[in-house]
GROMACS .gro file of C-alpha atoms in nm:
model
  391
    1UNK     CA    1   1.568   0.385   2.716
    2UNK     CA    2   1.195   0.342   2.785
    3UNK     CA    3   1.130  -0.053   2.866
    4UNK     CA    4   0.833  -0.185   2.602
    5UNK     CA    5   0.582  -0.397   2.704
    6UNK     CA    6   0.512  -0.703   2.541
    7UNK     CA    7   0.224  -0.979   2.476
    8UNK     CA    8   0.295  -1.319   2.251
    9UNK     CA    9  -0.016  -1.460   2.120
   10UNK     CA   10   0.178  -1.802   2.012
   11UNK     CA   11   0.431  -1.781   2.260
   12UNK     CA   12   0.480  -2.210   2.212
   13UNK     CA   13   0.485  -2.187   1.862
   14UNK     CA   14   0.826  -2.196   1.637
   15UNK     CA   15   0.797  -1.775   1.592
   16UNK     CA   16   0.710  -1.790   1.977
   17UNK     CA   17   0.974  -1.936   2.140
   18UNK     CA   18   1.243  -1.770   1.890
   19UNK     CA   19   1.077  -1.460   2.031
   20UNK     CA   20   1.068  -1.511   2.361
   21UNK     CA   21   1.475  -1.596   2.304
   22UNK     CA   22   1.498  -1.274   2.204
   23UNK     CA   23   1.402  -1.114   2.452
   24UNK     CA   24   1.586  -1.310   2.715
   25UNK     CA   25   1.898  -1.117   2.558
   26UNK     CA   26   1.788  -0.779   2.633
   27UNK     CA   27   1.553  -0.828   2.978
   28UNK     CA   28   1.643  -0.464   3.028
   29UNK     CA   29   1.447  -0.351   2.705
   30UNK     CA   30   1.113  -0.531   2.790
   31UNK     CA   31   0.858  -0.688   3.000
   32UNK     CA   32   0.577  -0.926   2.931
   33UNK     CA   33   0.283  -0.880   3.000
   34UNK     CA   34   0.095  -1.153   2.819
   35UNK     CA   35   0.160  -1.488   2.732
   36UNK     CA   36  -0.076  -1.689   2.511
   37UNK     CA   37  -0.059  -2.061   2.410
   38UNK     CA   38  -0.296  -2.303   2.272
   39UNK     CA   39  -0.237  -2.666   2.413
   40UNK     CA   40   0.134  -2.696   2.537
   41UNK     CA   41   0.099  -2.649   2.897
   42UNK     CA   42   0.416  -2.767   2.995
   43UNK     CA   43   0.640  -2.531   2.779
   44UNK     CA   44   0.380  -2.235   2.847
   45UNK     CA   45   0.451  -2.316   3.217
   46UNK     CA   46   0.840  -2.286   3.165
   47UNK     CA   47   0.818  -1.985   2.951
   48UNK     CA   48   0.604  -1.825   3.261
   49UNK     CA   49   0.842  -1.907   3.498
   50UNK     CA   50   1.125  -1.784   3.332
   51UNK     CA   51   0.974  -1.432   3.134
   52UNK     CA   52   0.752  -1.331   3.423
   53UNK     CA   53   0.388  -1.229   3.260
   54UNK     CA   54   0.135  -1.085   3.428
   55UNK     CA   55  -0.101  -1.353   3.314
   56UNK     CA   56  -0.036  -1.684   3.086
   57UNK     CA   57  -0.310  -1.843   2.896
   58UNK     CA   58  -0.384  -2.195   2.790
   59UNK     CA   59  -0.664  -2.175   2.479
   60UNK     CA   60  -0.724  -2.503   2.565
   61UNK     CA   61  -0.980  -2.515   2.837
   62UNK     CA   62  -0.931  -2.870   2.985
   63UNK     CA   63  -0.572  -2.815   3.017
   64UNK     CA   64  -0.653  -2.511   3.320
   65UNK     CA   65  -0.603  -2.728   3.620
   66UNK     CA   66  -0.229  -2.861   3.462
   67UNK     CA   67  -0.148  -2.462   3.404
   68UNK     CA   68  -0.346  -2.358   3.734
   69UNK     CA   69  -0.075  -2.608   3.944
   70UNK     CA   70   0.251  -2.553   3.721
   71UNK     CA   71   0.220  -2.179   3.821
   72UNK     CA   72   0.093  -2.178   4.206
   73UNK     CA   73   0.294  -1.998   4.396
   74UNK     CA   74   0.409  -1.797   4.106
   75UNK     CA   75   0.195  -1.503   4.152
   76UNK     CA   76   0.141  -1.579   3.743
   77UNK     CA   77  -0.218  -1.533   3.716
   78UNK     CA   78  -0.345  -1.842   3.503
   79UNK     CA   79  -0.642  -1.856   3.292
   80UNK     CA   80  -0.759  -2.062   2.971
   81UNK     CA   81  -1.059  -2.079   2.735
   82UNK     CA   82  -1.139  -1.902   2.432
   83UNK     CA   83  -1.226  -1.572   2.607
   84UNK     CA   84  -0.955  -1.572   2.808
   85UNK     CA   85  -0.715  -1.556   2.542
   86UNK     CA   86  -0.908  -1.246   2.359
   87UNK     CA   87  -0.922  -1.039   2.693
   88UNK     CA   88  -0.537  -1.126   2.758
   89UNK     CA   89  -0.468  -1.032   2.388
   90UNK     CA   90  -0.605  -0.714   2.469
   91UNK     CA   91  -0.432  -0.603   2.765
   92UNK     CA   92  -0.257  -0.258   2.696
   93UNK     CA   93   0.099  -0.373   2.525
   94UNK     CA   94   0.349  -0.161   2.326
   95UNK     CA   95   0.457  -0.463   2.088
   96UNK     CA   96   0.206  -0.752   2.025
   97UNK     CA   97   0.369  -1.112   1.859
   98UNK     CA   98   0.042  -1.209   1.612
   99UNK     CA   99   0.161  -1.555   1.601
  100UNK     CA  100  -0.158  -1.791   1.678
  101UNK     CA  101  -0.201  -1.983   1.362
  102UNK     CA  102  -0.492  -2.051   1.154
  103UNK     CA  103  -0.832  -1.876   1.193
  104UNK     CA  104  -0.787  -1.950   1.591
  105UNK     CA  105  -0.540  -1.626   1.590
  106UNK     CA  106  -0.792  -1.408   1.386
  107UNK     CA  107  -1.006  -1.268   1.741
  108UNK     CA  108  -0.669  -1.217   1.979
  109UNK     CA  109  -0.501  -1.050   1.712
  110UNK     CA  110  -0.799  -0.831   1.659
  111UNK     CA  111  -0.837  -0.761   2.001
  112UNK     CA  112  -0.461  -0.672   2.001
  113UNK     CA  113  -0.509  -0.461   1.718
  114UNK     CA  114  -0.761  -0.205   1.907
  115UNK     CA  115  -0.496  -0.142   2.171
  116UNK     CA  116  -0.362   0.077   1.898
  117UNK     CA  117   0.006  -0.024   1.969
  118UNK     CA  118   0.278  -0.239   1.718
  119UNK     CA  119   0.148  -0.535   1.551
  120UNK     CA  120   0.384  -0.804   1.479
  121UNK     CA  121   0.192  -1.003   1.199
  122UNK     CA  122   0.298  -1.370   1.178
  123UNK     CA  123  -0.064  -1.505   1.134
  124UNK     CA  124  -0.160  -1.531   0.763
  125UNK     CA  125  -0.499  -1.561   0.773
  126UNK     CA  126  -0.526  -1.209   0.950
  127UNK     CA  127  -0.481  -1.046   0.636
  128UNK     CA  128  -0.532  -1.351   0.378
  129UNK     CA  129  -0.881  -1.479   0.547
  130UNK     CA  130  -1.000  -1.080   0.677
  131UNK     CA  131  -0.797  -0.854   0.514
  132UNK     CA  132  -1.001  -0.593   0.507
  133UNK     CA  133  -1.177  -0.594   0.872
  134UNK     CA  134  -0.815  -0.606   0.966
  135UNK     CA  135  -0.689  -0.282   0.744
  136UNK     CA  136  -1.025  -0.127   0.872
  137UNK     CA  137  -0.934  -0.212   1.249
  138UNK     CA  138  -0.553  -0.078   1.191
  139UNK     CA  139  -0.651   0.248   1.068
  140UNK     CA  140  -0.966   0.292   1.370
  141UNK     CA  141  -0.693   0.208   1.624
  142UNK     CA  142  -0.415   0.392   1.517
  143UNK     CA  143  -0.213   0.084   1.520
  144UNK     CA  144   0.115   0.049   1.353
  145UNK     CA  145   0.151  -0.315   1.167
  146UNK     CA  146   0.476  -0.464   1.142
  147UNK     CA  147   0.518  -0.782   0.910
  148UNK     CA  148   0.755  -1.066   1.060
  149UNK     CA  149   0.720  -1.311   0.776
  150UNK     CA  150   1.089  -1.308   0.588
  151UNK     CA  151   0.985  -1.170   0.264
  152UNK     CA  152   0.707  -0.931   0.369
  153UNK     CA  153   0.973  -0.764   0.655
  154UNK     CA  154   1.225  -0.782   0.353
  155UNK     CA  155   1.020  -0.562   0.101
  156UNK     CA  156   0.917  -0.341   0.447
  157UNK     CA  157   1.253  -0.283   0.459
  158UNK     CA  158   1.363  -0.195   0.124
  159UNK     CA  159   1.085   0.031   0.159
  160UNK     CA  160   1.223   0.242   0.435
  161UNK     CA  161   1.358   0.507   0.202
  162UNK     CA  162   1.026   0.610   0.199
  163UNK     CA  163   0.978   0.615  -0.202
  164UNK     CA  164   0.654   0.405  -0.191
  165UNK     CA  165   0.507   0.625  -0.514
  166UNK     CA  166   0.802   0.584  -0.711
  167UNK     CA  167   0.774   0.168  -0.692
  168UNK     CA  168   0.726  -0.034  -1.004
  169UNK     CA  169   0.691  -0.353  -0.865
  170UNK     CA  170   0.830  -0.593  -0.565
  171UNK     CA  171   0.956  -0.942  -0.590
  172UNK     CA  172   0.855  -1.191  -0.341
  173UNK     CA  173   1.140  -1.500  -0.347
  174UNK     CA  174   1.051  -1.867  -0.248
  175UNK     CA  175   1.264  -2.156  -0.212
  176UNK     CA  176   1.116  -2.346  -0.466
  177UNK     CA  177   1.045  -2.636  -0.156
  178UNK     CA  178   1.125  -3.032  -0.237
  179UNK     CA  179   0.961  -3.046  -0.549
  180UNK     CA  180   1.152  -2.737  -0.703
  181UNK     CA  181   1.300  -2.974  -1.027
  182UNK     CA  182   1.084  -3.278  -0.997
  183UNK     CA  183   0.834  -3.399  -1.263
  184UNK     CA  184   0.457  -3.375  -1.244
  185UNK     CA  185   0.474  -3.737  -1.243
  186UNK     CA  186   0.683  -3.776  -0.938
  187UNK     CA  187   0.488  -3.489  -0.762
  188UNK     CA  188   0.149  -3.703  -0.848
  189UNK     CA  189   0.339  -3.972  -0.667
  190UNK     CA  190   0.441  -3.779  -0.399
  191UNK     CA  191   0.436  -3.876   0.022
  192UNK     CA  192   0.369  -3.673   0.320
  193UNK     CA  193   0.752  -3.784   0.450
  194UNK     CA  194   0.894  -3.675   0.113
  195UNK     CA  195   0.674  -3.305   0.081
  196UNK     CA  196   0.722  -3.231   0.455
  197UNK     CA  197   1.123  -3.219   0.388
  198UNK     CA  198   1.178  -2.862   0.306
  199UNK     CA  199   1.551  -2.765   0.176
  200UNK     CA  200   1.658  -2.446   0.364
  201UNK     CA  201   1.383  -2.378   0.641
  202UNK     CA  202   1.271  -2.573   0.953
  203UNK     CA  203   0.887  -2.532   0.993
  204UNK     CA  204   0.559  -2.689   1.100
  205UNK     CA  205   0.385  -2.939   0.873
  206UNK     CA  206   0.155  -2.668   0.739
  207UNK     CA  207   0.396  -2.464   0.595
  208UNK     CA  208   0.643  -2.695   0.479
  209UNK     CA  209   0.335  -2.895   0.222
  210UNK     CA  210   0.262  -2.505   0.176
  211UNK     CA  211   0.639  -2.460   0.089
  212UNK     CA  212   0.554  -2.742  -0.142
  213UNK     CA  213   0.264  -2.641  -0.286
  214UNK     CA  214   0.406  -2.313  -0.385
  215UNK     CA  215   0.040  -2.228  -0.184
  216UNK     CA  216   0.260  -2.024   0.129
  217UNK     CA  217   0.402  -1.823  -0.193
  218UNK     CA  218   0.021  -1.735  -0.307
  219UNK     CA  219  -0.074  -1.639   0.042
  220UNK     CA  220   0.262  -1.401   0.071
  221UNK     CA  221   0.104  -1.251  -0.290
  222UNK     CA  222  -0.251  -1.208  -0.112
  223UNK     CA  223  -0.068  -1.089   0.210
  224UNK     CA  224   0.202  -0.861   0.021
  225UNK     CA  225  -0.139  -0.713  -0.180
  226UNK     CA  226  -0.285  -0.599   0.139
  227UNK     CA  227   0.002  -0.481   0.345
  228UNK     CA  228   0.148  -0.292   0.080
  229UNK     CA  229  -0.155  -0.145  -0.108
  230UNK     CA  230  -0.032  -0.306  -0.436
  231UNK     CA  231  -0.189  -0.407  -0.743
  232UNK     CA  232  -0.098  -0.787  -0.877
  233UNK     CA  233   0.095  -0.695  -1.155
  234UNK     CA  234   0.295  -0.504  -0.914
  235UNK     CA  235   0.401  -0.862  -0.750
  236UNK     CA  236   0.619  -1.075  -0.902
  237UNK     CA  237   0.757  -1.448  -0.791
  238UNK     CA  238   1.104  -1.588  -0.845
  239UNK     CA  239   1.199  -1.869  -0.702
  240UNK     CA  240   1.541  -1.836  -0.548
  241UNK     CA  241   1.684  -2.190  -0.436
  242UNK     CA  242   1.898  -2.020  -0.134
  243UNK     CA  243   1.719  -1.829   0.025
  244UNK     CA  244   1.945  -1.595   0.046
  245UNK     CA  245   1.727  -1.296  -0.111
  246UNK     CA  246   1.397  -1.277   0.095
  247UNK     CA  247   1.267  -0.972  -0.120
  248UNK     CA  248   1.362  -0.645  -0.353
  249UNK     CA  249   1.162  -0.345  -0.445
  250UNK     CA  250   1.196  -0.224  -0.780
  251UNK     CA  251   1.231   0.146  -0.797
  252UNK     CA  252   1.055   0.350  -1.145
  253UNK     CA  253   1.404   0.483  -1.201
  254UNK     CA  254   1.583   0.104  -1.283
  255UNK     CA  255   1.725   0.052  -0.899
  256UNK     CA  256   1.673  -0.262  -0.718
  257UNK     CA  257   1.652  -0.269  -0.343
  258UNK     CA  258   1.724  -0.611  -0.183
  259UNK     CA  259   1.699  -0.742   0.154
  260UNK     CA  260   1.937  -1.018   0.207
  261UNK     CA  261   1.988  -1.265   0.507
  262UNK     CA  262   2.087  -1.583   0.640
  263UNK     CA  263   1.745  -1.815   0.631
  264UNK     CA  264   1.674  -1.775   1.012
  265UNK     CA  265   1.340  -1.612   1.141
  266UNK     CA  266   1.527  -1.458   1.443
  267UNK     CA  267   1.625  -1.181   1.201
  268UNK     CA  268   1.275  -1.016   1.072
  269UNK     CA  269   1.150  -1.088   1.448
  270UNK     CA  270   1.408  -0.877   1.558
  271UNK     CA  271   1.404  -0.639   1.310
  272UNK     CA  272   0.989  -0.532   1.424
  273UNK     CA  273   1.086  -0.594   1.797
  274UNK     CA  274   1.329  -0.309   1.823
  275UNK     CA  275   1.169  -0.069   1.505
  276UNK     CA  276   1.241   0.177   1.396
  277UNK     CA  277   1.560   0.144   1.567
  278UNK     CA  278   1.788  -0.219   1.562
  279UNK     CA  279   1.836  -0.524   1.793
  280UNK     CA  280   2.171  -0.724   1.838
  281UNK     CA  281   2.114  -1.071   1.748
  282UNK     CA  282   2.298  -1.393   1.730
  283UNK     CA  283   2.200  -1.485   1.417
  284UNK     CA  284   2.463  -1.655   1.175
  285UNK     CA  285   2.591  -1.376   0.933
  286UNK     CA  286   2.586  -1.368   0.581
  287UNK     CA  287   2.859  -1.490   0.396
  288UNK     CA  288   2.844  -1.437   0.029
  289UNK     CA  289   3.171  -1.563  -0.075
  290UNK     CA  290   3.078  -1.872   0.057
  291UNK     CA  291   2.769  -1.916  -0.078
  292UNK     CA  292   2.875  -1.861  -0.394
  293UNK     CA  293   2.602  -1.801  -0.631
  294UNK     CA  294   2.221  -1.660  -0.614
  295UNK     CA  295   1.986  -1.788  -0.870
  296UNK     CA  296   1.646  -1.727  -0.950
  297UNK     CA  297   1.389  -1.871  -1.163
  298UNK     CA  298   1.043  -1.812  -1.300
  299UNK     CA  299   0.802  -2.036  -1.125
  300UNK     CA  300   0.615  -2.327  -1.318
  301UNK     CA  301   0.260  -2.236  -1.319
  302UNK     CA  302   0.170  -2.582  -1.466
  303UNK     CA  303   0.322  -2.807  -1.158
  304UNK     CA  304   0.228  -2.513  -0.912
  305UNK     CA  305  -0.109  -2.399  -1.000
  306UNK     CA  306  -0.137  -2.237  -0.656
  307UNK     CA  307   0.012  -1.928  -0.749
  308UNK     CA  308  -0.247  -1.857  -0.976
  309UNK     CA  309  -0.504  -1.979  -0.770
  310UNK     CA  310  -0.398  -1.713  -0.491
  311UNK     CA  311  -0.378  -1.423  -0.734
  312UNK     CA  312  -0.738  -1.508  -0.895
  313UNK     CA  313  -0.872  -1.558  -0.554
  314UNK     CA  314  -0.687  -1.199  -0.458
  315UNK     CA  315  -0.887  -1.007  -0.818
  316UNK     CA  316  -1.226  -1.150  -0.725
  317UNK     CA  317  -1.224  -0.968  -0.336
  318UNK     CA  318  -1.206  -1.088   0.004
  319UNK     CA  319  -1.387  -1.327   0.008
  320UNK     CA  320  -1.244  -1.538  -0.258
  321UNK     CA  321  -0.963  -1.525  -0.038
  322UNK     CA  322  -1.113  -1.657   0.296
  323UNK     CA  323  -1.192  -1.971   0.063
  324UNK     CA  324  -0.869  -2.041  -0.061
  325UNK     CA  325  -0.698  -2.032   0.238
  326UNK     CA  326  -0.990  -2.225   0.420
  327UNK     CA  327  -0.952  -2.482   0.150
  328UNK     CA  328  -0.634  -2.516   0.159
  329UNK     CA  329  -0.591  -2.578   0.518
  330UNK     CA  330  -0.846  -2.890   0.486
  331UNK     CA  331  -0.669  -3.048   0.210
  332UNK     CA  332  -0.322  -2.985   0.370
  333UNK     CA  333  -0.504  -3.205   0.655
  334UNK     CA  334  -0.620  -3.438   0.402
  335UNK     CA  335  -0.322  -3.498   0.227
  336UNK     CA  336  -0.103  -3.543   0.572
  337UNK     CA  337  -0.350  -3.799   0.615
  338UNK     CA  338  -0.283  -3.976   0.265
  339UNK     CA  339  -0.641  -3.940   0.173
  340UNK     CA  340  -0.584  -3.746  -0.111
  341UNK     CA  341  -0.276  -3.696  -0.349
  342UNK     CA  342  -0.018  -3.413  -0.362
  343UNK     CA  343  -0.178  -3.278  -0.650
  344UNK     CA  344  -0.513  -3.338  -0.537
  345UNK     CA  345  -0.400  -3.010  -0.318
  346UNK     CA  346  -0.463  -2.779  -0.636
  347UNK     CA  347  -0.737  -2.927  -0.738
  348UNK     CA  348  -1.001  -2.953  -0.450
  349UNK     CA  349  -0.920  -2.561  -0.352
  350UNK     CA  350  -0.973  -2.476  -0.695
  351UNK     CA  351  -1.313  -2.665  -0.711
  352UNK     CA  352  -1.381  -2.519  -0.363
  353UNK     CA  353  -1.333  -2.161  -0.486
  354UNK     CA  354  -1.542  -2.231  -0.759
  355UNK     CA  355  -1.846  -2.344  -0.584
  356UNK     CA  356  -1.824  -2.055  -0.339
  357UNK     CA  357  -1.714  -1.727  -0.546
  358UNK     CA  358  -1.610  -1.436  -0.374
  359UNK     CA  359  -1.911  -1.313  -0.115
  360UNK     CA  360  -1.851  -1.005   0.085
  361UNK     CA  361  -1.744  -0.990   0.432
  362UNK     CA  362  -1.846  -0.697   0.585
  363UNK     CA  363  -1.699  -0.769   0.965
  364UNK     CA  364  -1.532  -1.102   1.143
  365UNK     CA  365  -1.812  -1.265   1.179
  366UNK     CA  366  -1.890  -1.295   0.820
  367UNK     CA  367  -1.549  -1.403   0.796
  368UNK     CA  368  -1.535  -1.724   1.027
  369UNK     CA  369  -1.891  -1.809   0.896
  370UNK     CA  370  -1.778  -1.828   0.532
  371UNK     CA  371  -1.465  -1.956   0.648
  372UNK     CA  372  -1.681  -2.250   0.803
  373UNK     CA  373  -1.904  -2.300   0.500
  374UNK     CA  374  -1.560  -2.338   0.307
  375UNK     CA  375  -1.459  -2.612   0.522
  376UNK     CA  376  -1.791  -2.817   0.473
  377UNK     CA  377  -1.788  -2.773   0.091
  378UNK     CA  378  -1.435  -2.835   0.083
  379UNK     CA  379  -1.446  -3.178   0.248
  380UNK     CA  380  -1.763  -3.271   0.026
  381UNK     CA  381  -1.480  -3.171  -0.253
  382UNK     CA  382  -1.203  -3.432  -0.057
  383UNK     CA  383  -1.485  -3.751  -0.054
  384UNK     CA  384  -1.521  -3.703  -0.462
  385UNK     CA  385  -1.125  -3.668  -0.498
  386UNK     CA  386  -1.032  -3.981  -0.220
  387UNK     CA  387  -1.310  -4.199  -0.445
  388UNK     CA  388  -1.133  -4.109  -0.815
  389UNK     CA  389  -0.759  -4.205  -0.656
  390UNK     CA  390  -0.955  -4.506  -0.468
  391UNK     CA  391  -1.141  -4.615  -0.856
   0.00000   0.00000   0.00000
């Protein structure tokens, strides 16, 4: 078996690390050749030692000397800066981790991208903020894209008959987060401690108020839209408490296809590490007996107006898009911050998105500069909703 070279952009993030533990169990099967980080020198050091990269890279530039030192002797060539992590990014690699988050990710990943090798995409905004410069890049390289998040590796798999024309529809599943059954009164009330504790999943802060929001769902729509090549009526939501169900394809002829799982991200990173064939894991295994039941629900569109947001922002073009998810990354800041409200959330990316419309983004550089502009209008949008809860 031929070994596959690797590069994680992310490595000290939560997909990171659970890859990099991956591939600890099967050392014969791969070598690193990149590993890219954005401010944790220490664990980026460790990770070095122990996987072996050609060259490890720090984003953050003042942090070089701490790397630099951690590594002498190593023969680990270290480097850090901006730059540094595009030109590592786009060292020749069979299997690239995309899993840099926010707009930070969006130049590595490219850069990985025109290597023309396997794409692991755990970086939202690569298809939710540039979509199409990124479908445009995949197709120039010749690159093969391989979604890690649970529900989008879920419908790839149900796909893998190989029936894509004969699809009516997919179903995306969410967890319905901490505010699944509570009132919009209590979710106007609402803390960062009690919106930051998620039911079934372990995650940054980001995702869990997304998890909250129901905004991570309207992303995964956006996302789903793009990797797929689907219309928005062919996407449906359910909200499916244990997360048990990460997606299902429904087939023209009546059949549903359903990827099931325990809730554990080691499973959909394995599943693109080793494609097409399949990697022994660790993970716990599914036990239906025990858990019981599966339940699913129609999502409230009045206390989670971010699924409608998402899919509005995903009719009007790309870059209706790059606002949302710009806006919604300030007001997740905002709201950690108790400036604004948990509702509040909703609200100023809506107004955001309104003010900016859907302008056209013809490469990545259109992209980050409208992604920018959305940040400044946004924030104008946070001082006129912090002085109405302040009144």
């Amino acid at each position: 078996m031929a070994v596959k070279t690797v590069t994680v952009l992310g490595s000290t993030g939560s997909v990171g690390t659970q890859t990099l533990d991956l591939l600890a169990a099967s050392p014969e099967r791969f070598r690193v050749r990149a590993l890219i980080a954005g401010n944790n020198v220490a664990r980026l050091a460790e990770q070095a030692r122990l996987h072996r990269p050609e060259i490890a890279v720090i984003a953050e530039e003042s942090a070089y000397p701490a790397l630099r030192d951690a590594l002498a002797g190593t023969g680990i060539r270290a480097e850090a800066g901006r730059q540094a992590a595009i030109g590592a990014a786009g060292m020749k690699a069979d299997w690239t981790m995309a899993a840099i988050t926010g707009t930070a990710g969006l130049e590595p990943t490219l850069a990985a991208i025109r290597n023309g090798g396997a794409i692991a995409l755990a970086n939202k905004e690569a298809l939710v903020s540039a979509g199409d410069v990124f479908l445009r890049a995949i197709d120039a390289a010749g690159a093969t894209l391989l979604p890690v998040d649970s529900e989008h590796n879920a419908i790839f798999q149900a796909l893998a008959d190989g029936n894509r024309r004969s699809l009516e529809k997919i179903i995306l599943t969410a967890s319905g987060g901490p505010f699944r059954e509570a009132s919009l009164a209590d979710m106007r009330e609402a803390t960062p401690e009690r919106a930051l504790k998620h039911p079934v999943w372990s995650m940054g802060a980001k995702i869990s108020i997304d998890s909250a929001t129901l905004f991570n769902k309207g992303l995964e729509v956006i996302e789903a839209a793009r990797i797929f090549a689907l219309a928005p009526h062919e996407i449906e939501v359910l909200v499916h408490p244990q997360s048990i169900v990460h997606g299902m394809v429904c087939y023209r002829d009546g059949s549903v296809l359903a990827q099931m799982g325990a809730p554990d991200m080691r499973i959909p990173i394995a599943h693109t590490l080793a494609w097409p064939e399949r990697l022994e894991t660790r993970s716990p295994r599914l036990d239906l007996a025990a858990a019981a039941k599966l339940e699913f629900f129609a999502p409230d569109p009045v206390r989670f107006p971010a699924l409608r947001l998402a899919r509005e922002a995903l009719v009007a073009g790309q870059g209706a898009s790059t606002v949302l998810n710009a806006a919604n990354e300030v007001t997740v800041a905002a709201f950690l911050a108790r400036r604004i409200g948990f509702l509040d959330i909703a609200i100023v990316v809506e107004r955001t998105m309104q003010r900016l419309g859907a302008p056209p983004l013809p490469d990545l550089e259109a992209v980050l500069a409208l992604d920018a502009e959305a940040r400044v209008i946004t924030e104008s949008e946070l001082r006129i909703a912090s002085a109405s809860r302040a009144a």
